[in-house]
Structure formats: C-alpha cells, structure tokens
CSV table of C-alpha atoms and ligand atoms in Angstrom, one decimal:
chain,number,residue,atom,x,y,z
A,30,UNK,CA,92.1,81.1,76.8
A,31,UNK,CA,90.1,79.0,74.4
A,32,UNK,CA,91.4,77.6,71.2
A,33,UNK,CA,88.9,76.7,68.4
A,34,UNK,CA,90.9,74.8,65.7
A,35,UNK,CA,90.2,75.4,62.1
A,36,UNK,CA,89.3,71.7,61.4
A,37,UNK,CA,86.3,71.7,63.7
A,38,UNK,CA,84.8,74.9,62.6
A,39,UNK,CA,82.8,73.7,59.5
A,40,UNK,CA,80.9,71.3,61.7
A,41,UNK,CA,80.4,73.9,64.4
A,42,UNK,CA,78.9,77.0,62.7
A,43,UNK,CA,76.0,76.9,60.3
A,44,UNK,CA,75.2,79.3,57.5
A,45,UNK,CA,72.3,80.6,59.6
A,46,UNK,CA,74.6,81.1,62.7
A,47,UNK,CA,76.9,83.2,60.5
A,48,UNK,CA,74.0,85.1,59.0
A,49,UNK,CA,72.6,86.0,62.4
A,50,UNK,CA,76.0,87.1,63.8
A,51,UNK,CA,76.8,89.3,60.8
A,52,UNK,CA,73.3,90.8,60.6
A,53,UNK,CA,73.5,91.8,64.3
A,54,UNK,CA,76.9,93.4,63.9
A,55,UNK,CA,75.9,95.3,60.7
A,56,UNK,CA,73.0,96.7,62.7
A,57,UNK,CA,75.3,97.6,65.6
A,58,UNK,CA,77.7,99.4,63.2
A,59,UNK,CA,74.8,101.6,61.8
A,60,UNK,CA,73.9,102.5,65.4
A,61,UNK,CA,77.5,103.3,66.1
A,62,UNK,CA,77.5,100.6,68.8
A,63,UNK,CA,80.3,98.8,66.9
A,64,UNK,CA,83.2,100.2,65.0
A,65,UNK,CA,86.2,99.0,62.9
A,66,UNK,CA,89.7,100.1,63.5
A,67,UNK,CA,91.9,101.2,60.6
A,68,UNK,CA,93.0,98.2,58.5
A,69,UNK,CA,96.7,97.3,58.3
A,70,UNK,CA,97.9,95.4,55.1
A,71,UNK,CA,101.6,95.2,54.2
A,72,UNK,CA,103.7,93.4,51.6
A,73,UNK,CA,106.2,91.8,54.0
A,74,UNK,CA,109.0,91.3,51.5
A,75,UNK,CA,109.1,87.5,52.1
A,76,UNK,CA,107.3,84.7,50.3
A,77,UNK,CA,105.5,87.3,48.2
A,78,UNK,CA,103.1,87.5,51.2
A,79,UNK,CA,100.6,90.2,52.0
A,80,UNK,CA,100.0,90.3,55.8
A,81,UNK,CA,97.7,92.4,57.9
A,82,UNK,CA,95.1,93.0,60.6
A,83,UNK,CA,91.4,93.8,60.6
A,84,UNK,CA,90.2,94.7,64.1
A,85,UNK,CA,87.3,96.4,65.9
A,86,UNK,CA,85.1,96.6,68.9
A,87,UNK,CA,81.4,95.6,69.1
A,88,UNK,CA,80.2,97.3,72.2
A,89,UNK,CA,76.6,96.0,71.7
A,90,UNK,CA,77.8,92.4,71.5
A,91,UNK,CA,80.9,92.9,73.8
A,92,UNK,CA,83.3,91.5,71.2
A,93,UNK,CA,86.8,92.9,71.0
A,94,UNK,CA,89.5,91.5,68.8
A,95,UNK,CA,91.3,91.2,65.5
A,96,UNK,CA,91.7,89.0,62.5
A,97,UNK,CA,95.3,88.5,61.5
A,98,UNK,CA,96.5,86.9,58.3
A,99,UNK,CA,96.8,87.5,54.6
A,100,UNK,CA,97.8,86.0,51.3
A,101,UNK,CA,100.7,83.6,50.7
A,102,UNK,CA,100.7,82.8,46.9
A,103,UNK,CA,103.1,79.8,47.3
A,104,UNK,CA,100.9,78.0,49.8
A,105,UNK,CA,99.1,75.8,47.2
A,106,UNK,CA,102.3,74.0,46.4
A,107,UNK,CA,102.6,73.2,50.1
A,108,UNK,CA,99.1,71.8,50.3
A,109,UNK,CA,97.8,74.9,52.1
A,110,UNK,CA,95.2,77.5,51.1
A,111,UNK,CA,96.8,80.8,49.9
A,112,UNK,CA,94.5,82.9,52.2
A,113,UNK,CA,95.4,82.3,55.8
A,114,UNK,CA,93.6,83.9,58.8
A,115,UNK,CA,93.3,83.5,62.5
A,116,UNK,CA,91.0,85.5,64.8
A,117,UNK,CA,92.0,86.6,68.3
A,118,UNK,CA,89.3,87.7,70.8
A,119,UNK,CA,90.0,89.6,74.0
A,120,UNK,CA,87.9,90.2,77.1
A,121,UNK,CA,86.7,93.8,76.7
A,122,UNK,CA,86.7,94.3,80.5
A,123,UNK,CA,90.3,93.3,81.2
A,124,UNK,CA,92.1,93.0,77.8
A,125,UNK,CA,93.0,89.4,78.6
A,126,UNK,CA,93.1,87.0,75.6
A,127,UNK,CA,89.8,85.1,75.4
A,128,UNK,CA,90.0,82.9,72.3
A,129,UNK,CA,92.1,82.0,69.3
A,130,UNK,CA,89.9,80.8,66.4
A,131,UNK,CA,90.8,79.4,63.0
A,132,UNK,CA,89.6,82.1,60.5
A,133,UNK,CA,89.8,80.5,57.1
A,134,UNK,CA,86.3,78.8,56.9
A,135,UNK,CA,84.9,81.7,58.9
A,136,UNK,CA,86.1,84.2,56.3
A,137,UNK,CA,84.1,82.3,53.6
A,138,UNK,CA,80.9,82.1,55.7
A,139,UNK,CA,81.0,85.6,56.9
A,140,UNK,CA,81.4,86.9,53.4
A,141,UNK,CA,78.6,84.8,52.1
A,142,UNK,CA,76.4,86.0,55.0
A,143,UNK,CA,77.0,89.6,54.0
A,144,UNK,CA,75.7,89.1,50.4
A,145,UNK,CA,72.8,86.9,51.7
A,146,UNK,CA,71.8,89.7,54.1
A,147,UNK,CA,71.8,92.2,51.2
A,148,UNK,CA,69.6,89.8,49.2
A,149,UNK,CA,67.2,89.4,52.2
A,150,UNK,CA,66.8,93.2,52.6
A,151,UNK,CA,67.2,94.5,49.1
A,152,UNK,CA,66.2,92.1,46.4
A,153,UNK,CA,62.7,91.7,45.0
A,154,UNK,CA,60.7,89.1,46.9
A,155,UNK,CA,59.7,87.5,43.6
A,156,UNK,CA,63.4,87.0,42.4
A,157,UNK,CA,63.6,83.8,40.5
A,158,UNK,CA,66.9,83.7,38.7
A,159,UNK,CA,70.2,83.9,40.6
A,160,UNK,CA,73.3,84.9,38.6
A,161,UNK,CA,76.8,84.1,39.7
A,162,UNK,CA,79.9,85.9,38.3
A,163,UNK,CA,83.1,84.2,39.5
A,164,UNK,CA,83.7,80.5,40.3
A,165,UNK,CA,86.6,80.5,42.8
A,166,UNK,CA,86.8,79.4,46.4
A,167,UNK,CA,84.2,81.8,47.7
A,168,UNK,CA,81.6,81.3,45.0
A,169,UNK,CA,80.0,78.1,46.3
A,170,UNK,CA,79.6,79.6,49.8
A,171,UNK,CA,78.0,82.6,48.2
A,172,UNK,CA,75.6,80.5,46.2
A,173,UNK,CA,74.5,78.4,49.2
A,174,UNK,CA,73.8,81.4,51.4
A,175,UNK,CA,72.0,83.3,48.6
A,176,UNK,CA,69.8,80.3,47.8
A,177,UNK,CA,68.4,80.3,51.4
A,178,UNK,CA,67.0,83.8,51.0
A,179,UNK,CA,64.7,83.6,48.0
A,180,UNK,CA,62.7,80.9,46.2
A,181,UNK,CA,65.1,80.8,43.2
A,182,UNK,CA,64.2,78.4,40.4
A,183,UNK,CA,67.5,78.6,38.4
A,184,UNK,CA,71.2,79.5,38.7
A,185,UNK,CA,73.0,81.0,35.8
A,186,UNK,CA,76.8,81.6,35.9
A,187,UNK,CA,79.8,83.1,34.1
A,188,UNK,CA,83.5,82.7,34.8
A,189,UNK,CA,86.4,84.0,32.8
A,190,UNK,CA,87.6,80.4,32.7
A,191,UNK,CA,84.4,78.3,32.1
A,192,UNK,CA,86.3,75.1,33.1
A,193,UNK,CA,86.0,76.4,36.7
A,194,UNK,CA,82.2,76.4,36.7
A,195,UNK,CA,81.9,72.7,37.8
A,196,UNK,CA,81.9,73.4,41.5
A,197,UNK,CA,79.1,75.9,41.2
A,198,UNK,CA,77.1,73.5,39.0
A,199,UNK,CA,77.6,70.7,41.6
A,200,UNK,CA,76.5,73.1,44.4
A,201,UNK,CA,73.4,74.1,42.4
A,202,UNK,CA,72.5,70.5,41.9
A,203,UNK,CA,72.9,69.8,45.6
A,204,UNK,CA,70.5,72.7,46.2
A,205,UNK,CA,68.0,71.2,43.6
A,206,UNK,CA,68.4,74.1,41.2
A,207,UNK,CA,68.9,73.9,37.4
A,208,UNK,CA,72.2,75.4,36.3
A,209,UNK,CA,73.3,77.1,33.1
A,210,UNK,CA,76.5,78.6,31.9
A,211,UNK,CA,75.7,82.0,30.1
A,212,UNK,CA,77.5,84.9,28.7
A,213,UNK,CA,77.5,88.2,30.6
A,214,UNK,CA,74.9,90.0,28.6
A,215,UNK,CA,72.5,87.1,29.0
A,216,UNK,CA,73.2,87.2,32.7
A,217,UNK,CA,72.2,90.9,32.8
A,218,UNK,CA,69.0,90.2,30.8
A,219,UNK,CA,67.8,87.2,32.9
A,220,UNK,CA,69.1,87.5,36.4
A,221,UNK,CA,67.0,89.0,39.2
A,222,UNK,CA,69.9,88.8,41.7
A,223,UNK,CA,73.6,88.8,40.7
A,224,UNK,CA,76.6,88.1,42.9
A,225,UNK,CA,80.0,89.1,41.7
A,226,UNK,CA,82.9,87.4,43.5
A,227,UNK,CA,86.1,87.7,41.4
A,228,UNK,CA,89.6,89.1,41.7
A,229,UNK,CA,89.0,91.4,38.6
A,230,UNK,CA,90.5,94.8,38.0
A,231,UNK,CA,88.0,95.9,35.2
A,232,UNK,CA,84.2,96.0,34.9
A,233,UNK,CA,82.7,92.7,34.0
A,234,UNK,CA,79.0,93.8,33.9
A,235,UNK,CA,77.9,96.9,32.0
A,236,UNK,CA,75.0,99.2,33.1
A,237,UNK,CA,73.1,98.7,29.8
A,238,UNK,CA,73.0,94.9,30.2
A,239,UNK,CA,71.2,95.0,33.6
A,240,UNK,CA,67.4,94.8,33.7
A,241,UNK,CA,65.3,97.1,36.0
A,242,UNK,CA,64.7,95.6,39.5
A,243,UNK,CA,67.9,93.6,39.7
A,244,UNK,CA,69.8,93.4,42.9
A,245,UNK,CA,73.6,93.1,42.5
A,246,UNK,CA,75.9,92.1,45.4
A,247,UNK,CA,79.5,93.1,44.5
A,248,UNK,CA,81.6,91.0,46.8
A,249,UNK,CA,85.0,90.7,45.1
A,250,UNK,CA,86.3,94.2,45.3
A,251,UNK,CA,88.2,94.6,48.5
A,252,UNK,CA,91.3,96.4,47.5
A,253,UNK,CA,92.3,99.6,45.7
A,254,UNK,CA,92.2,99.1,41.9
A,255,UNK,CA,89.9,96.1,41.9
A,256,UNK,CA,86.6,96.5,40.0
A,257,UNK,CA,83.8,94.1,39.0
A,258,UNK,CA,81.0,96.4,37.5
A,259,UNK,CA,80.7,99.5,35.4
A,260,UNK,CA,80.9,102.7,37.4
A,261,UNK,CA,77.8,103.9,35.5
A,262,UNK,CA,75.9,101.0,36.9
A,263,UNK,CA,76.9,102.0,40.5
A,264,UNK,CA,75.8,105.5,39.7
A,265,UNK,CA,72.4,104.3,38.3
A,266,UNK,CA,71.8,102.0,41.3
A,267,UNK,CA,70.7,102.7,44.9
A,268,UNK,CA,73.9,101.8,46.7
A,269,UNK,CA,74.3,100.1,50.1
A,270,UNK,CA,77.4,98.9,51.8
A,271,UNK,CA,78.8,97.4,55.0
A,272,UNK,CA,81.0,100.4,55.8
A,273,UNK,CA,80.9,103.6,53.8
A,274,UNK,CA,84.6,104.5,54.5
A,275,UNK,CA,85.8,101.2,53.1
A,276,UNK,CA,83.3,101.3,50.2
A,277,UNK,CA,84.9,104.6,49.1
A,278,UNK,CA,88.5,103.6,49.6
A,279,UNK,CA,88.7,99.9,48.6
A,280,UNK,CA,85.2,98.8,47.6
A,281,UNK,CA,83.3,98.9,44.3
A,282,UNK,CA,82.2,102.5,44.9
A,283,UNK,CA,85.9,103.7,44.7
A,284,UNK,CA,85.6,104.1,40.9
A,285,UNK,CA,82.2,105.9,40.8
A,286,UNK,CA,83.5,108.3,43.5
A,287,UNK,CA,86.8,108.9,41.7
A,288,UNK,CA,84.9,109.7,38.4
A,289,UNK,CA,82.6,112.1,40.2
A,290,UNK,CA,79.5,109.9,39.4
A,291,UNK,CA,78.4,109.5,43.0
A,292,UNK,CA,79.1,111.3,46.3
A,293,UNK,CA,79.6,109.8,49.7
A,294,UNK,CA,76.1,110.8,50.7
A,295,UNK,CA,74.7,108.5,47.9
A,296,UNK,CA,76.0,105.4,49.7
A,297,UNK,CA,73.8,103.9,52.4
A,298,UNK,CA,74.7,101.5,55.2
A,299,UNK,CA,73.0,98.1,55.1
A,300,UNK,CA,72.7,98.3,58.9
A,301,UNK,CA,70.2,101.1,58.6
A,302,UNK,CA,68.0,98.9,56.5
A,303,UNK,CA,68.4,96.1,59.1
A,304,UNK,CA,67.5,98.5,61.9
A,305,UNK,CA,64.4,99.8,60.0
A,306,UNK,CA,66.0,103.3,59.6
A,307,UNK,CA,66.1,103.1,55.8
A,308,UNK,CA,63.4,101.5,53.7
A,309,UNK,CA,65.8,99.7,51.4
A,310,UNK,CA,64.3,99.1,48.0
A,311,UNK,CA,61.7,101.6,47.1
A,312,UNK,CA,60.2,100.1,43.9
A,313,UNK,CA,60.2,97.0,41.8
A,314,UNK,CA,62.1,98.8,39.0
A,315,UNK,CA,64.9,100.1,41.1
A,316,UNK,CA,68.4,98.6,40.7
A,317,UNK,CA,69.9,98.0,44.1
A,318,UNK,CA,73.6,97.4,44.6
A,319,UNK,CA,75.4,96.1,47.7
A,320,UNK,CA,79.1,96.9,47.9
A,321,UNK,CA,80.4,94.2,50.3
A,322,UNK,CA,83.9,95.3,51.2
A,323,UNK,CA,84.4,92.9,54.2
A,324,UNK,CA,85.0,94.4,57.6
A,325,UNK,CA,86.8,93.1,60.7
A,326,UNK,CA,83.7,93.2,62.8
A,327,UNK,CA,82.2,90.5,60.5
A,328,UNK,CA,85.1,88.2,61.4
A,329,UNK,CA,84.9,88.9,65.1
A,330,UNK,CA,81.1,88.3,65.0
A,331,UNK,CA,81.4,84.8,63.5
A,332,UNK,CA,84.4,83.9,65.6
A,333,UNK,CA,82.5,84.9,68.7
A,334,UNK,CA,79.6,82.7,67.5
A,335,UNK,CA,82.0,79.8,66.9
A,336,UNK,CA,83.4,80.2,70.5
A,337,UNK,CA,79.9,80.1,72.0
A,338,UNK,CA,79.0,77.0,70.0
A,339,UNK,CA,82.3,75.3,70.8
A,340,UNK,CA,81.7,75.9,74.5
A,341,UNK,CA,78.1,74.6,74.3
A,342,UNK,CA,79.3,71.5,72.6
A,343,UNK,CA,82.3,71.1,74.9
A,344,UNK,CA,84.8,71.1,72.1
A,345,UNK,CA,86.8,74.3,72.9
A,346,UNK,CA,90.4,73.6,74.0
A,347,UNK,CA,91.4,75.6,77.1
A,348,UNK,CA,94.9,76.7,78.0
A,349,UNK,CA,96.4,79.1,80.5
A,350,UNK,CA,98.3,82.0,79.1
B,16,NAD,P1,89.8,82.7,44.0
B,16,NAD,O1,91.2,83.0,43.7
B,16,NAD,O2,89.5,81.3,44.5
B,16,NAD,O3,88.9,82.9,42.7
B,16,NAD,C1,89.0,84.1,41.9
B,16,NAD,C2,87.9,84.3,40.9
B,16,NAD,O4,88.1,85.5,40.2
B,16,NAD,C3,87.9,83.1,39.9
B,16,NAD,O5,86.5,82.9,39.5
B,16,NAD,C4,88.6,83.7,38.7
B,16,NAD,O6,88.3,83.1,37.5
B,16,NAD,C5,88.2,85.2,38.8
B,16,NAD,N1,89.1,86.1,38.1
B,16,NAD,C6,90.3,86.3,38.4
B,16,NAD,N2,90.8,87.3,37.6
B,16,NAD,C7,89.8,87.6,36.8
B,16,NAD,C8,89.7,88.5,35.7
B,16,NAD,N3,90.7,89.3,35.3
B,16,NAD,N4,88.5,88.6,35.1
B,16,NAD,C9,87.5,87.9,35.5
B,16,NAD,N5,87.5,87.0,36.5
B,16,NAD,C10,88.7,86.9,37.1
B,16,NAD,O7,89.3,83.8,45.0
B,16,NAD,P2,88.1,83.7,46.0
B,16,NAD,O8,88.6,83.2,47.3
B,16,NAD,O9,86.9,83.0,45.4
B,16,NAD,O10,87.8,85.3,46.2
B,16,NAD,C11,87.3,86.0,45.1
B,16,NAD,C12,87.5,87.5,45.4
B,16,NAD,O11,86.8,87.9,46.6
B,16,NAD,C13,89.0,87.9,45.8
B,16,NAD,O12,89.3,89.0,45.0
B,16,NAD,C14,89.0,88.2,47.2
B,16,NAD,O13,89.9,89.1,47.6
B,16,NAD,C15,87.6,88.7,47.4
B,16,NAD,N6,87.1,88.5,48.8
B,16,NAD,C16,86.3,89.5,49.3
B,16,NAD,C17,85.7,89.4,50.6
B,16,NAD,C18,84.8,90.4,51.1
B,16,NAD,O14,84.5,90.4,52.3
B,16,NAD,N7,84.4,91.3,50.3
B,16,NAD,C19,86.0,88.3,51.3
B,16,NAD,C20,86.8,87.2,50.8
B,16,NAD,C21,87.3,87.4,49.5
C-alpha cells in the first residue's frame, strides 16, 4: 500500500492535472461508466464534529475508493484546518488497499477544477470580467483555476466581510489581473463569469441583477438549506451540474425544485457537454449556471492522479498491510 502525505501533494499535482482528472470522471459519470455511492455524513456528538464518507467506483478509470473526513470547528485553535479529509483507494480487482492519500489540498483543487470545467464548456469565449463571491479558503483556488480558462482582463469581488478580500486581491495580482471590490448589483451588471463560493444560507445574487450571457458557477452549496443565488435565477438559467441527484438534494437547485420553479429534467449533466452529447450554451444571451455540488468521484480522480505522479517521481511511501 502506498502513502502520499498531505505535505507533498501541493508540489505533486498541478491545477491542470486536477482539471484533466475531474474532466475525465465527469465524462465517465455521464456515460454511466462511473458512479457515486450514497453519501454518509453524521454529527458524531464529540468535538462538534461532522464526519462522513464520499465513495464511488470509476469503472472507466479503474478507481475505487472513498474520501473520509469532515468538519472539526475547534481545529483552528490547534493549528489545524477545520476541514479534514483523507482518501483511501482500493484495487478494484482484489479489494486490497492500494493507497492512502492526504485529501485536504486535493479537495480544494478538485473543487476549483469543477468550476473551471464549467467555465471552459459553458461560458462565452469572449468573457472578460470574472466575478468572485466569497473570499474564504477555497476562493483563491477557484480564482486561479478560472483564470486559466478565459482571457479575463479584470477580477471583481464581493465578500460579506470585505476585510477578507486581501487574499483574492493578492492572487489576482499574482495572475497579473486588476482587482476591484464591488457591491453585488455591480457584480451582476459587469461580470461575464461569476463564481460563488460561500457558506451562505440565503440568496446573495438576485436574478434581475445578472446580465444576459453570464455564466455562474455556484460552488458553495453542498448541504441541505445552503443557498447562494435567487431560485428565480436558477429557473431563468440553463442549468448544469456534476450529479443531478445531489443537485436536487443538497445543491443550489434544491430551492428551485422545492418551489416548483424547475423539474429534474431541466438539470443537465456537465459530463454530457464534455462528451459532446449536449451542446452546452446555445446563444450569447443565454444565462448558464453550473451547480457544483462536489462528488466523491472527483476526490478519487485527483487522488489517483496524485498516486500516479508520486510513483513517477519516486516519492510514494510503501508499506505492507
Ligand atoms: P471558509 O469558511 O474558508 O469561507 C466561507 C466563506 O463564506 C467566506 O467568504 C465567508 O465570508 C462566506 N460566508 C459565510 N457566511 C456567509 C453569509 N451568511 N453570507 C455571505 N457570505 C458568507 O470556507 P471555504 O473552505 O472557502 O468553503 C466555502 C464553501 O464551499 C463552504 O460552504 C464549503 O462547504 C463549500 N465547499 C463546496 C465544495 C464543493 O465541491 N461544492 C467543496 C469544498 C467546499
């Protein structure tokens, strides 16, 4: 069994490696060559922690495994990140454990890869202004991955606490992009692409603020009750997602579905666009929305890529189990 420690992963896997791995598994999901198993997530009644598993099997890529972990709100005081995850991979032919991979950095890059994929396939090619809503841990990963997809010439951003915008501004500067803090209505009037990555439970962007032709990647809503955009905006957009079942249950679409504004059939799988089975955006005026709920197969795909890269570089630790 191979161990890939958390600390070596940032130098091991590039944004492009994560993008390629997630793009392939989204395509496999749409072809039903890869499927996610039901998610387990429980409050364990200790340390206020939420603990769970996301797992699946990618038959096309021959990747079987699970991501285990969750949220420990007291970790910051211990010098640790609150979100903790570890990926375990198993040999699909024998069930033997194949690898244990640190999952914290991988979670950020696989989530950023998902919105970047949606930008590649759904946003207008002439998109110039990138809007960021949210400025937490994930946001800089999101910004970097998005910037690789279009020839943006400016980043505009909003966060409920504007003091948190410094990290995004620094990342924009590193990417050579001018940065401006704006209010949410200005964001809607100006941005060609908007990424939302917050822990919000109410709509932050309203339908009437968004201009025609915008692509919106909603990445923060991954739990029942969370919400980042107006349900009427979801209804007005052509909607894509990583997995339809999760989009309806825990994704941004949960609200539009509950209010009867859209039906399950209105939600498209991004994998169909990747595979060429759906044309994606059909006009320059269409609003497209990607509901990125975060699936276990994304974690397995990037963990598998990390294992291959670690083996190639001779940095995987091997143990007998
Ligand atoms: P974080 O705690 O570092 O940052 C949270 C962000 O949300 C901050 O910008 C904060 O200001 C903002 N926020 C919190 N409450 C808000 C409110 N009421 N109104 C407006 N903004 C609010 O978290 P993070 O690691 O950056 O993750 C952001 C979100 O993305 C989380 O909700 C997380 O669960 C989700 N997430 C989704 C995926 C996925 O695959 N879809 C993957 C990882 C994380």
